[in-house]
mmCIF file of C-alpha atoms in Angstrom:
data_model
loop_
_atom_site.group_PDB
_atom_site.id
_atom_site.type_symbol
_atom_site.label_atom_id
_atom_site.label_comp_id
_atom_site.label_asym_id
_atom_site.label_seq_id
_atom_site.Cartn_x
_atom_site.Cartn_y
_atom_site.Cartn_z
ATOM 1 C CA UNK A 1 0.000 0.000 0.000
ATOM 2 C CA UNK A 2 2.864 2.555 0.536
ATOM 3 C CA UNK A 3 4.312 2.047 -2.657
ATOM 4 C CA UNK A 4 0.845 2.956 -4.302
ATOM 5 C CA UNK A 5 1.031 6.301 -1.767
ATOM 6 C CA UNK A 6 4.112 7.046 -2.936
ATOM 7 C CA UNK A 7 3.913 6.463 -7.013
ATOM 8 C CA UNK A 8 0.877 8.782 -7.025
ATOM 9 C CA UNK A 9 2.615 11.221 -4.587
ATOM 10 C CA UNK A 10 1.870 14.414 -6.989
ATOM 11 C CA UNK A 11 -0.916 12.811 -8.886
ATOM 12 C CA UNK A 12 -4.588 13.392 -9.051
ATOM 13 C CA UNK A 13 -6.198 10.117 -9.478
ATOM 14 C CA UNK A 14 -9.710 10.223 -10.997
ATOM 15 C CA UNK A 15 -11.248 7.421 -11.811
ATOM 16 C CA UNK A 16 -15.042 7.886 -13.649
ATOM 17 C CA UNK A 17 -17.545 5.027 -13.070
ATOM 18 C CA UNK A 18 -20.588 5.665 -15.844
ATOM 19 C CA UNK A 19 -22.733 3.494 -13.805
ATOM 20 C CA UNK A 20 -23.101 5.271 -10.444
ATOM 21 C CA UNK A 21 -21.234 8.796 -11.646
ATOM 22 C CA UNK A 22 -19.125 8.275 -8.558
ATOM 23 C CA UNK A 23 -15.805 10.207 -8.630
ATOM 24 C CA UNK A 24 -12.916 8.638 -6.983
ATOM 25 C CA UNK A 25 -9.867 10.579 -6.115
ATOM 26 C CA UNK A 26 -6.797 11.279 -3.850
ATOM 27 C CA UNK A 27 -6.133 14.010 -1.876
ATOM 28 C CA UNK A 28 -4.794 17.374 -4.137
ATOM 29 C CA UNK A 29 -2.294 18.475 -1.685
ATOM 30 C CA UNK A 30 0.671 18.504 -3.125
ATOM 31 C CA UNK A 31 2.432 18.848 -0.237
ATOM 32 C CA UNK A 32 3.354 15.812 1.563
ATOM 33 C CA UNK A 33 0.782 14.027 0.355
ATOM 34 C CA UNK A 34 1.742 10.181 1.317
ATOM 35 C CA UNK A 35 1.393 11.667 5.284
ATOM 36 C CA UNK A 36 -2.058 12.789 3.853
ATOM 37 C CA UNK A 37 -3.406 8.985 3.015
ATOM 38 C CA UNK A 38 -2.078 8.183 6.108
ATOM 39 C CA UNK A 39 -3.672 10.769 8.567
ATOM 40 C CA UNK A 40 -6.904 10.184 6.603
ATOM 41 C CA UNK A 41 -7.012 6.740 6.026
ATOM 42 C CA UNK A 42 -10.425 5.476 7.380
ATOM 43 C CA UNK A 43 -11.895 7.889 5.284
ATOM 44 C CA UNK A 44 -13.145 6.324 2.123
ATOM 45 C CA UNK A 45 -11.211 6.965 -0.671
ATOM 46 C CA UNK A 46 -14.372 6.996 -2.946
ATOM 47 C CA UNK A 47 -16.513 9.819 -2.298
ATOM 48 C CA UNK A 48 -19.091 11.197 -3.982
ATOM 49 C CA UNK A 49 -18.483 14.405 -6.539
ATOM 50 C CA UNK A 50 -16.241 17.187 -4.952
ATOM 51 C CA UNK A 51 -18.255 19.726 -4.023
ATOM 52 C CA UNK A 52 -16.416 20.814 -0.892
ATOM 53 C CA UNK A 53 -15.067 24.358 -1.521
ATOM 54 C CA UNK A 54 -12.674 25.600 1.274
ATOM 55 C CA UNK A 55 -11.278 29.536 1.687
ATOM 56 C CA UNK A 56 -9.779 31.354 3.928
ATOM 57 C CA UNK A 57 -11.245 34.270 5.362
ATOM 58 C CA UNK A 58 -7.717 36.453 4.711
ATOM 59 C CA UNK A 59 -4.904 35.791 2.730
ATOM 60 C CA UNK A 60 -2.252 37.656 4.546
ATOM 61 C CA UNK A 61 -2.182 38.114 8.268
ATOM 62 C CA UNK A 62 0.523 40.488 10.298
ATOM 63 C CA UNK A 63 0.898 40.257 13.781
ATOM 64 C CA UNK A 64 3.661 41.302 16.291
ATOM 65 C CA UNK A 65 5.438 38.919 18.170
ATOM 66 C CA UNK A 66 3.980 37.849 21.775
ATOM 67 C CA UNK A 67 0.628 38.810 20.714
ATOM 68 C CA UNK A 68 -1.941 37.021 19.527
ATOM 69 C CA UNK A 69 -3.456 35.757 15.837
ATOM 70 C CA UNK A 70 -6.743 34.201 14.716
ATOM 71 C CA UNK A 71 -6.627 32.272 11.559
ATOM 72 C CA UNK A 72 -9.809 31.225 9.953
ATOM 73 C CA UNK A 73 -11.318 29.058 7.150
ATOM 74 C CA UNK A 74 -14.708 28.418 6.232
ATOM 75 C CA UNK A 75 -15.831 25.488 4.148
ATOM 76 C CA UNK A 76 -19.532 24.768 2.374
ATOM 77 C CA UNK A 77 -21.600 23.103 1.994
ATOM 78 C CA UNK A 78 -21.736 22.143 6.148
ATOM 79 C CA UNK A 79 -20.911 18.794 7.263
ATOM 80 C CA UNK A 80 -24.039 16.961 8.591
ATOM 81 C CA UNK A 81 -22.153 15.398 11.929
ATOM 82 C CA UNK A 82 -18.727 16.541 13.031
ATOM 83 C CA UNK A 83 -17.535 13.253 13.111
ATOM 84 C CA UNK A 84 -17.203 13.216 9.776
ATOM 85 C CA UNK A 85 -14.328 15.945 9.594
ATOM 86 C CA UNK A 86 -11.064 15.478 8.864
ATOM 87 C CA UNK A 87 -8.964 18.546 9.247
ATOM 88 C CA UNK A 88 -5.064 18.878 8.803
ATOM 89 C CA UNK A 89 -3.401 22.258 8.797
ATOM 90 C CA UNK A 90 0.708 23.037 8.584
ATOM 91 C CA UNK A 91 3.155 25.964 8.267
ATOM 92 C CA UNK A 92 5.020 25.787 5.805
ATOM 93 C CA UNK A 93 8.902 27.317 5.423
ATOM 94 C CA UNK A 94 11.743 26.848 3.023
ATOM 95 C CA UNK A 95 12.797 24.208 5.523
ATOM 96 C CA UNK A 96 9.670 22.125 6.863
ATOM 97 C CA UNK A 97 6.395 21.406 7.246
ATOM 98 C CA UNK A 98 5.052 21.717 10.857
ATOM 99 C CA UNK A 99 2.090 20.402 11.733
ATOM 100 C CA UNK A 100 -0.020 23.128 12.988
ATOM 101 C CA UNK A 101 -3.352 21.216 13.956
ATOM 102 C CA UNK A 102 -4.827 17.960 13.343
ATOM 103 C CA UNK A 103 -8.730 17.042 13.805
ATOM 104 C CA UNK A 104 -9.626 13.008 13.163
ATOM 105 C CA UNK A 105 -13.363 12.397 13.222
ATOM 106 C CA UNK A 106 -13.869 15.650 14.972
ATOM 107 C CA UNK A 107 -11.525 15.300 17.790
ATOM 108 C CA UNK A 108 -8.808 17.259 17.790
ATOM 109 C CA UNK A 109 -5.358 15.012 18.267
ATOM 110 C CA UNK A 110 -3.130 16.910 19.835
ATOM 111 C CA UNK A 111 -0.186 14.384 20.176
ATOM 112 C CA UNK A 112 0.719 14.933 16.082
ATOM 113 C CA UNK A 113 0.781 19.092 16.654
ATOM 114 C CA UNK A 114 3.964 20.167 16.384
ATOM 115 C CA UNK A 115 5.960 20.811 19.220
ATOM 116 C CA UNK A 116 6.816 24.376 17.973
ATOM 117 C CA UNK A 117 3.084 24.789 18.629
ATOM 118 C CA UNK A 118 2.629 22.922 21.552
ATOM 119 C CA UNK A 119 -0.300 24.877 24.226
ATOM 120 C CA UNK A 120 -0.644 27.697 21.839
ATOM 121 C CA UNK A 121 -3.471 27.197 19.740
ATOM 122 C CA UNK A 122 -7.144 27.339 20.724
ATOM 123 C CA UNK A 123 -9.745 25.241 18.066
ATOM 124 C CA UNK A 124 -13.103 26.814 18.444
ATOM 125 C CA UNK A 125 -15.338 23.589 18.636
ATOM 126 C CA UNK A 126 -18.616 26.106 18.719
ATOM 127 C CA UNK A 127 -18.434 27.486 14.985
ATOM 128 C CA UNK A 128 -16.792 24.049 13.532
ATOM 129 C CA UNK A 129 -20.928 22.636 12.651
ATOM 130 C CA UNK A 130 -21.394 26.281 10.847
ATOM 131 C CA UNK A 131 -18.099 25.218 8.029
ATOM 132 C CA UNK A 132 -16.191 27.817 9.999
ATOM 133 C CA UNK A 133 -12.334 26.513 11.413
ATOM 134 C CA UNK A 134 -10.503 29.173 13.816
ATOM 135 C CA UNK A 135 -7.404 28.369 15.428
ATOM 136 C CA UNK A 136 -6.226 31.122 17.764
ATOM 137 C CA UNK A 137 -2.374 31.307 17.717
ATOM 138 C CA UNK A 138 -0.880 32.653 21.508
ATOM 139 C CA UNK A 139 2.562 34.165 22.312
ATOM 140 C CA UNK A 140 3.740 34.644 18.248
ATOM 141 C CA UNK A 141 7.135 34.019 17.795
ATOM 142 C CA UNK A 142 9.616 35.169 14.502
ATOM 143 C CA UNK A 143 9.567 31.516 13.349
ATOM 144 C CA UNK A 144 5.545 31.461 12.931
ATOM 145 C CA UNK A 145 6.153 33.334 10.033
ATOM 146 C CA UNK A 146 5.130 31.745 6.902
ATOM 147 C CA UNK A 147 2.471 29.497 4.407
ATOM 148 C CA UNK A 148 -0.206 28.078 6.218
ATOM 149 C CA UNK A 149 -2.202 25.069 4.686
ATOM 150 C CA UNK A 150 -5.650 23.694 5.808
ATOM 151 C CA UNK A 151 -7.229 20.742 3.987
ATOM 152 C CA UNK A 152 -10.656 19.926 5.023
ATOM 153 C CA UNK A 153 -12.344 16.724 3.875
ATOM 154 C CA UNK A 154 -16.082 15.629 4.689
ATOM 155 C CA UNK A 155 -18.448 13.257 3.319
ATOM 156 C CA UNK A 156 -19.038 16.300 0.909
ATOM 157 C CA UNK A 157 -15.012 15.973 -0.976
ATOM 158 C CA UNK A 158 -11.957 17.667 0.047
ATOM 159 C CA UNK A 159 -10.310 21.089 -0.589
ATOM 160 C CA UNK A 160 -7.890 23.145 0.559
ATOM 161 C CA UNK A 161 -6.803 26.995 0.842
ATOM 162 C CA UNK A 162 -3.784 28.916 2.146
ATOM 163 C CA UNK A 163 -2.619 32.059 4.128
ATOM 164 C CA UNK A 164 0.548 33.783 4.655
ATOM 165 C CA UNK A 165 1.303 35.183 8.407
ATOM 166 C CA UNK A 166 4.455 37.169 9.077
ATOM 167 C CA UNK A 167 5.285 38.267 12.745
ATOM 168 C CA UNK A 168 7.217 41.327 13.081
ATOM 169 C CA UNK A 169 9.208 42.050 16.306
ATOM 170 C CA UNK A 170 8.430 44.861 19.117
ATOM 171 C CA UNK A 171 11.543 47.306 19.471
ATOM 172 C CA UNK A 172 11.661 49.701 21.701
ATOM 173 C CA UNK A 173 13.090 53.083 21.940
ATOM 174 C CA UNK A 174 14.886 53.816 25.122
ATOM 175 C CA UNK A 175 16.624 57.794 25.935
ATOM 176 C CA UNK A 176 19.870 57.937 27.882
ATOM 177 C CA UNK A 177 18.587 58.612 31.944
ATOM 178 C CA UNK A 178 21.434 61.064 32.821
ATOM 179 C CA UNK A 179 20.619 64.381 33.202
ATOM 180 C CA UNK A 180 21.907 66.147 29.439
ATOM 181 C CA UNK A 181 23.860 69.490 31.552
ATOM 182 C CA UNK A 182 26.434 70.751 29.799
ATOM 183 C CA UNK A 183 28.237 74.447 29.840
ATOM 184 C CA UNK A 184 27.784 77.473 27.480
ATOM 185 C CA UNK A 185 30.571 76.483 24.430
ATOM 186 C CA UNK A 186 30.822 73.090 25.263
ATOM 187 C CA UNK A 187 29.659 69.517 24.075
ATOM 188 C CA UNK A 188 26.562 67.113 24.440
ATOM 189 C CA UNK A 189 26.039 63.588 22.978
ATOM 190 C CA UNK A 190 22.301 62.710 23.166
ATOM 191 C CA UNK A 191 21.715 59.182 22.755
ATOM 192 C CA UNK A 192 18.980 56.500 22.535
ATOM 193 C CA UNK A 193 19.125 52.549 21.541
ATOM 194 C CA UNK A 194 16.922 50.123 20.360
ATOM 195 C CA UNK A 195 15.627 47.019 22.451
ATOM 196 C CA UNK A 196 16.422 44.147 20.947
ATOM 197 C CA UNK A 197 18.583 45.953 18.404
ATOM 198 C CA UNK A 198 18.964 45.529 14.689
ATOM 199 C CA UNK A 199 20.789 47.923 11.876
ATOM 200 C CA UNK A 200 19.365 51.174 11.608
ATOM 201 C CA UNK A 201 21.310 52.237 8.908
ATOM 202 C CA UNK A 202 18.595 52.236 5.879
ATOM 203 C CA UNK A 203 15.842 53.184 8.469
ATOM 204 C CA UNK A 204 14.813 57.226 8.863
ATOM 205 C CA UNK A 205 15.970 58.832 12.256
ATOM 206 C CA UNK A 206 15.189 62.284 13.287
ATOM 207 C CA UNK A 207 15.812 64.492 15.756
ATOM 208 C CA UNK A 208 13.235 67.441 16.663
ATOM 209 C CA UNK A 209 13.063 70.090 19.346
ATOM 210 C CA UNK A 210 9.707 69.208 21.214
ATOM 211 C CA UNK A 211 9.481 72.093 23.105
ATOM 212 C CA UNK A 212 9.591 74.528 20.171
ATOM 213 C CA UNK A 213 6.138 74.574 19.157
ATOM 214 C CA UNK A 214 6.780 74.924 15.614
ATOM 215 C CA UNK A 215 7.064 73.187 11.961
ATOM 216 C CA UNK A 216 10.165 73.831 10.912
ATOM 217 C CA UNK A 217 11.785 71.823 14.239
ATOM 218 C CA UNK A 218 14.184 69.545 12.733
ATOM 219 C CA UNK A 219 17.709 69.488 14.562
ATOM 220 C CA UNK A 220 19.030 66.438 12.712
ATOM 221 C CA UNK A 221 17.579 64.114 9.840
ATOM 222 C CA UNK A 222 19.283 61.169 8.384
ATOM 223 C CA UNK A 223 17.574 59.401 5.679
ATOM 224 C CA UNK A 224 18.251 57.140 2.313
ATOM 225 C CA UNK A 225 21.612 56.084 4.439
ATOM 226 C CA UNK A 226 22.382 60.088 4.212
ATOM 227 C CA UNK A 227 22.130 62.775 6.609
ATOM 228 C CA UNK A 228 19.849 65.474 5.246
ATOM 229 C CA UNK A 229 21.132 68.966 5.907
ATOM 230 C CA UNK A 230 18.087 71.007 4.293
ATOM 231 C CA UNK A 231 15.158 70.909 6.623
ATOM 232 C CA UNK A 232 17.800 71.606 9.342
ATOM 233 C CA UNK A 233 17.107 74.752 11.673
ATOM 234 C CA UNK A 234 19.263 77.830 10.817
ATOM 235 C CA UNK A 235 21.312 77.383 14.334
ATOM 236 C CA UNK A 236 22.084 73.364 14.602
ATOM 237 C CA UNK A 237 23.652 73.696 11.149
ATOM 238 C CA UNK A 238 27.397 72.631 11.336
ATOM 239 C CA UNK A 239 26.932 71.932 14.597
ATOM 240 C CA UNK A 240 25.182 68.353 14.792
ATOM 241 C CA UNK A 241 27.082 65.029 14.187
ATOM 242 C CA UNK A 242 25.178 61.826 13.504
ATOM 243 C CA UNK A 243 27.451 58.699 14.947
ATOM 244 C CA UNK A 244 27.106 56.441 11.879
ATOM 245 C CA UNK A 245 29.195 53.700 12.957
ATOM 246 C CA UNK A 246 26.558 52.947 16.103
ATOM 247 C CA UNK A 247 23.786 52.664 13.979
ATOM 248 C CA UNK A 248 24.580 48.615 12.922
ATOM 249 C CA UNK A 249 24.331 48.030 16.535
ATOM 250 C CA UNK A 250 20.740 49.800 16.979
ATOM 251 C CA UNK A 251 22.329 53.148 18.869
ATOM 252 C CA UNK A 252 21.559 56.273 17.684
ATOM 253 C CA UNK A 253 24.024 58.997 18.755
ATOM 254 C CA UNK A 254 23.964 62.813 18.290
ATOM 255 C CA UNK A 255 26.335 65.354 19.130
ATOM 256 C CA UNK A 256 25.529 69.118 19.426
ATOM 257 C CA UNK A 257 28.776 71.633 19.520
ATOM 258 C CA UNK A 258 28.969 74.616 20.664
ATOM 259 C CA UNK A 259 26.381 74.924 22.589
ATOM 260 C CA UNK A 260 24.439 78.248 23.695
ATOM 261 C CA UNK A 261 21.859 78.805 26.007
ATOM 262 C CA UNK A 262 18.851 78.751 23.429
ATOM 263 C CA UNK A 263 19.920 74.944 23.056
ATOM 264 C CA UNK A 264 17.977 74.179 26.638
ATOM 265 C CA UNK A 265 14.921 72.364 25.714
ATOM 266 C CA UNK A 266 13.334 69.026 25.205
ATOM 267 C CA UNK A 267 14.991 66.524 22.016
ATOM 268 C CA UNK A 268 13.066 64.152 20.339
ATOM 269 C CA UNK A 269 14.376 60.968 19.254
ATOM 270 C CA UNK A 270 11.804 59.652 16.713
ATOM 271 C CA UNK A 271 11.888 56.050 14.009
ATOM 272 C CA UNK A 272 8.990 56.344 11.517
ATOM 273 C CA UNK A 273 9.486 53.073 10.531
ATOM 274 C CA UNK A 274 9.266 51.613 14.058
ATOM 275 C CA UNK A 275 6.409 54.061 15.028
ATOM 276 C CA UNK A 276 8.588 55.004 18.381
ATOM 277 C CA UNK A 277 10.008 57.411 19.803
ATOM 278 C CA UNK A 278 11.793 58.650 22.987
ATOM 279 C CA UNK A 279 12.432 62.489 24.890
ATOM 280 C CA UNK A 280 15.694 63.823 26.086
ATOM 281 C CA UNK A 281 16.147 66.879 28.124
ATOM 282 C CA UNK A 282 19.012 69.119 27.618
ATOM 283 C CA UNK A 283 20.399 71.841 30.213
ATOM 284 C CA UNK A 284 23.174 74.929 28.763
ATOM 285 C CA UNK A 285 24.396 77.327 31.968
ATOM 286 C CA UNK A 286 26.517 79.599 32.059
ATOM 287 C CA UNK A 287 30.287 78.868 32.257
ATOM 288 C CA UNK A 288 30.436 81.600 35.512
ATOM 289 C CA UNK A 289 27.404 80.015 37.112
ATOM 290 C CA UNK A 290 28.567 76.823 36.725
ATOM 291 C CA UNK A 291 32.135 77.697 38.323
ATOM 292 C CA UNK A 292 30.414 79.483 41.282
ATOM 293 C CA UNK A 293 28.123 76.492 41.877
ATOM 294 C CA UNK A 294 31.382 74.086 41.659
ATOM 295 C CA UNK A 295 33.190 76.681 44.412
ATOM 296 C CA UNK A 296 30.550 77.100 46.471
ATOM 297 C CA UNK A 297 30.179 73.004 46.688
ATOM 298 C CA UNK A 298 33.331 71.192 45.940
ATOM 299 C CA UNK A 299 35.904 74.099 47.370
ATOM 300 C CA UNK A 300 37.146 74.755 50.228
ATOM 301 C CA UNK A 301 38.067 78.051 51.886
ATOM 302 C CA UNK A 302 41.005 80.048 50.369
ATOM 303 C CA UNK A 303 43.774 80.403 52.655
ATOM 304 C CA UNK A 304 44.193 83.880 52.117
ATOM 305 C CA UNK A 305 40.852 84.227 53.718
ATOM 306 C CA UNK A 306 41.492 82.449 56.952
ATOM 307 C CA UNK A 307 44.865 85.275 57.055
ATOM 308 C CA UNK A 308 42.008 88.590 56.471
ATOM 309 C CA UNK A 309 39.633 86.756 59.454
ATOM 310 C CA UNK A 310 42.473 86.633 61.986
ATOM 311 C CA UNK A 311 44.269 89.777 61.315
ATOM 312 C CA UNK A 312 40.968 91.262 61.731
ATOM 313 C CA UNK A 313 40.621 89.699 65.023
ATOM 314 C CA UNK A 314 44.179 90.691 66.070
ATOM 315 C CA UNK A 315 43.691 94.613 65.044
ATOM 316 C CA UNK A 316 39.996 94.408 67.580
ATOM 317 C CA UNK A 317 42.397 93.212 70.253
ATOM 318 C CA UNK A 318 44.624 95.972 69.552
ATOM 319 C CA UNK A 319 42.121 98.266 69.740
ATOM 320 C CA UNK A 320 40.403 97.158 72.841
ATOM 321 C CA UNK A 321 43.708 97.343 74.477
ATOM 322 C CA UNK A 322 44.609 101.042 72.877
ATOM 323 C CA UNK A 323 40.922 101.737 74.565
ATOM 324 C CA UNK A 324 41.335 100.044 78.226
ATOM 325 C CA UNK A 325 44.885 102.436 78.695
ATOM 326 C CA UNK A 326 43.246 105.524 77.327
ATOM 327 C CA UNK A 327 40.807 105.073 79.971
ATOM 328 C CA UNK A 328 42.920 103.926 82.858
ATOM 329 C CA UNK A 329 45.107 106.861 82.089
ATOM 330 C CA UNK A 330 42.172 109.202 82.051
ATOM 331 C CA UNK A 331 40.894 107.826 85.539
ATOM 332 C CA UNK A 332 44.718 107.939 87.044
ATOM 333 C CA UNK A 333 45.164 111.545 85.805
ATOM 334 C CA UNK A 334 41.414 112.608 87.469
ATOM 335 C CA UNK A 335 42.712 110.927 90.727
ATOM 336 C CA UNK A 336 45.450 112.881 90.316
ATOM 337 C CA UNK A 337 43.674 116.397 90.024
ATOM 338 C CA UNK A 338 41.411 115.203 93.003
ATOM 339 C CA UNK A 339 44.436 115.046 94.687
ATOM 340 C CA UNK A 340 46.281 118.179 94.740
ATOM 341 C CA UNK A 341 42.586 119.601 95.177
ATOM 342 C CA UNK A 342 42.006 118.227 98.101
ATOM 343 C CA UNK A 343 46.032 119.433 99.082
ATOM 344 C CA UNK A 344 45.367 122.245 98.376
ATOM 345 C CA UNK A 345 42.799 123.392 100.458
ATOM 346 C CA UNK A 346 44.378 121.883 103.384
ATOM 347 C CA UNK A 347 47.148 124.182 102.501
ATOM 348 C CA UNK A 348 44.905 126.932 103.033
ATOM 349 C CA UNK A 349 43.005 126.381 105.963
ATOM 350 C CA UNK A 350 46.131 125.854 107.620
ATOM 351 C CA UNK A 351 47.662 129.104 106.052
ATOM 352 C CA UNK A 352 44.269 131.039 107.756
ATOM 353 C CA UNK A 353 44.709 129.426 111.100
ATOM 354 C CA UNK A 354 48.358 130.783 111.548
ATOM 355 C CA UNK A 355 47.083 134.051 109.952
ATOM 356 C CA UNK A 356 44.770 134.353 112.949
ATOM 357 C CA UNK A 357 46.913 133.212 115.610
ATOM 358 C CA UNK A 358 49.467 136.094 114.317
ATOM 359 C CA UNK A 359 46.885 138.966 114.258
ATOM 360 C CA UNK A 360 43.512 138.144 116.249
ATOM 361 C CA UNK A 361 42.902 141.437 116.176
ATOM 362 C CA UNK A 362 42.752 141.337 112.765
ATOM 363 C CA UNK A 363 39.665 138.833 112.756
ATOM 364 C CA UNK A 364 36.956 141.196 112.313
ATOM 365 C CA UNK A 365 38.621 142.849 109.410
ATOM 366 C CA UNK A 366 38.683 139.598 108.364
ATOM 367 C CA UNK A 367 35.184 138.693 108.590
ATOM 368 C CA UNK A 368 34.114 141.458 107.573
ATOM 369 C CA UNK A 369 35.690 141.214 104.175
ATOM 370 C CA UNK A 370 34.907 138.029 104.355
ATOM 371 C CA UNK A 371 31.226 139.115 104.521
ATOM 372 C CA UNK A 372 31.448 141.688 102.311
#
């Protein structure tokens, strides 16, 4: 029996009986089609005329990987009893088939999927009696891309119809999280990467101020493996470099020269072909701010300031000094005057006594000057 699979491989066999107009024919896949006789062999290899008509409800699918994909056929006319079904379905690649899903007399056999597909598609038993096969395809990967095959046979014939699916990969835009400060005249490198990467060399990349509020925003543009110097604004030209040699590795690097203070503002880093994007900030101060900031944080006092704060201190001692003798010598000298004062009118009340004791007679004279 395997040799007769084999010789008629790639062949359509029809045989025409005149008596009952009963068609009898193999499989048309032409795709592995001796594992077709034996996945369906307890169906009947005589059925009546081929009126089965199978089609898929899309003929291209895109999804992105990780996500999710329905793929569905519908086939007429509807099978009477879904144990009649026989349903085979496999991706198809340059280097295999894999065998997608399998349904045997309406139960789905699981043990012949593929491993590569192993617990990720769903078979929606509920629509199967209305000629409608979905298979819902979980967590895509890269290597579902490809040909997909179903072949449906029922007590009705057997056809077949195909869809391509391709699964793209999510990347990512990421910015650089260091703050972008830099001083008046100097250097920045703003820089973002993709996640996973992969060669952005024939990909657009553009660089726009996103604070500016205006059309003509454009700091940088690199596009057709060229950077693009015309839609640049008036003051980034000359003054942007686009790293080319990062770009194989999915890193795109821009450096902006000397710098002035209307560069402060928000950069966007934007792929049209990867719909992303990502936001840098960018600070410009002043080169004497920055140098007082760095003095008033990193250094330490001068020395030469330390000598003005003690010499300072010496010259109030000095002076407190010069002040405590000026008024010692000020008391001493009013101690003094007190002194002969108080001498001196000793001196003449003893002068007056002897003046009376020489001339008593004298006294009233005296007194009465002294009255007078």
């Amino acid at each position: 029996m395997s040799v007769f699979y084999s010789s008629v491989r790639f062949l359509l066999c029809w045989s025409l009986f005149s008596a009952t107009e009963t068609i009898c024919f193999c499989p048309d896949s032409f795709i592995l089609l001796s594992e077709w006789f034996d996945l369906l062999l307890p169906l009947p290899l005589c059925l009546s005329a081929g009126t089965l008509v199978v089609n898929v409800a899309q003929t291209f699918y895109q999804a992105e990987e990780n996500h999710h994909i329905t793929l569905e056929w519908t086939f007429t006319p509807k099978t009477l009893s879904s144990s009649n079904i026989y349903i085979l379905c496999q991706q198809i690649t340059d280097q295999r088939a894999s065998r997608l899903f399998h349904l045997h007399e309406g139960v789905e056999v699981s043990e012949s999927q593929d491993e590569q597909f192993s617990g990720r598609v769903q078979f929606d038993k509920d629509v199967l009696r209305e000629g409608r096969l979905r298979l819902d395809v979980s967590r895509l990967r890269t290597e579902d891309s490809g040909l997909y095959l179903c072949e449906v046979n029922t007590e009705s014939g057997s056809s077949s119809d195909k869809c391509r699916l391709s699964v793209t990969v999510i990347h990512q835009i990421t910015c650089q999280t260091e703050p972008n400060q830099a001083e008046e005249g100097g250097d920045v490198s703003l820089q973002c990467r993709l996640d996973p990467s992969v060669d952005l060399r024939k990909e657009t990349l553009e660089f726009t101020r996103a604070d500016l509020n205006r059309e003509d925003d454009v700091v940088h543009l690199y596009r057709h493996e060229k950077d693009q110097t015309d839609p640049q604004m008036d003051q980034y030209r000359d003054r942007t470099t686009l790293i080319h040699e990062d770009l194989i590795r999915g890193i795109i690097s821009l450096n902006i020269s000397s710098l002035t203070l209307t560069d402060s503002g928000l950069y966007t880093c934007y792929v049209p072909g990867l719909a992303d994007s990502c936001t840098m900030n960018v600070t410009v101060v002043r080169k004497d701010q920055d140098n007082r900031t760095n003095t008033t944080i990193i250094e330490p006092e001068k020395p030469g300031a330390e000598k003005m704060d003690v010499g300072a201190i010496v010259g109030g001692v000095h002076g407190a000094l010069i002040g405590l003798g000026l008024i010692l010598i000020g008391v001493l000298v009013k101690l003094g005057i007190i002194k002969n004062r108080c001498g001196t009118d000793q001196q003449v009340a003893a002068d007056r006594s002897q003046t009376e004791e020489l001339n008593p007679a004298g006294n009233g004279l005296i007194n009465v000057i002294s009255e007078a």
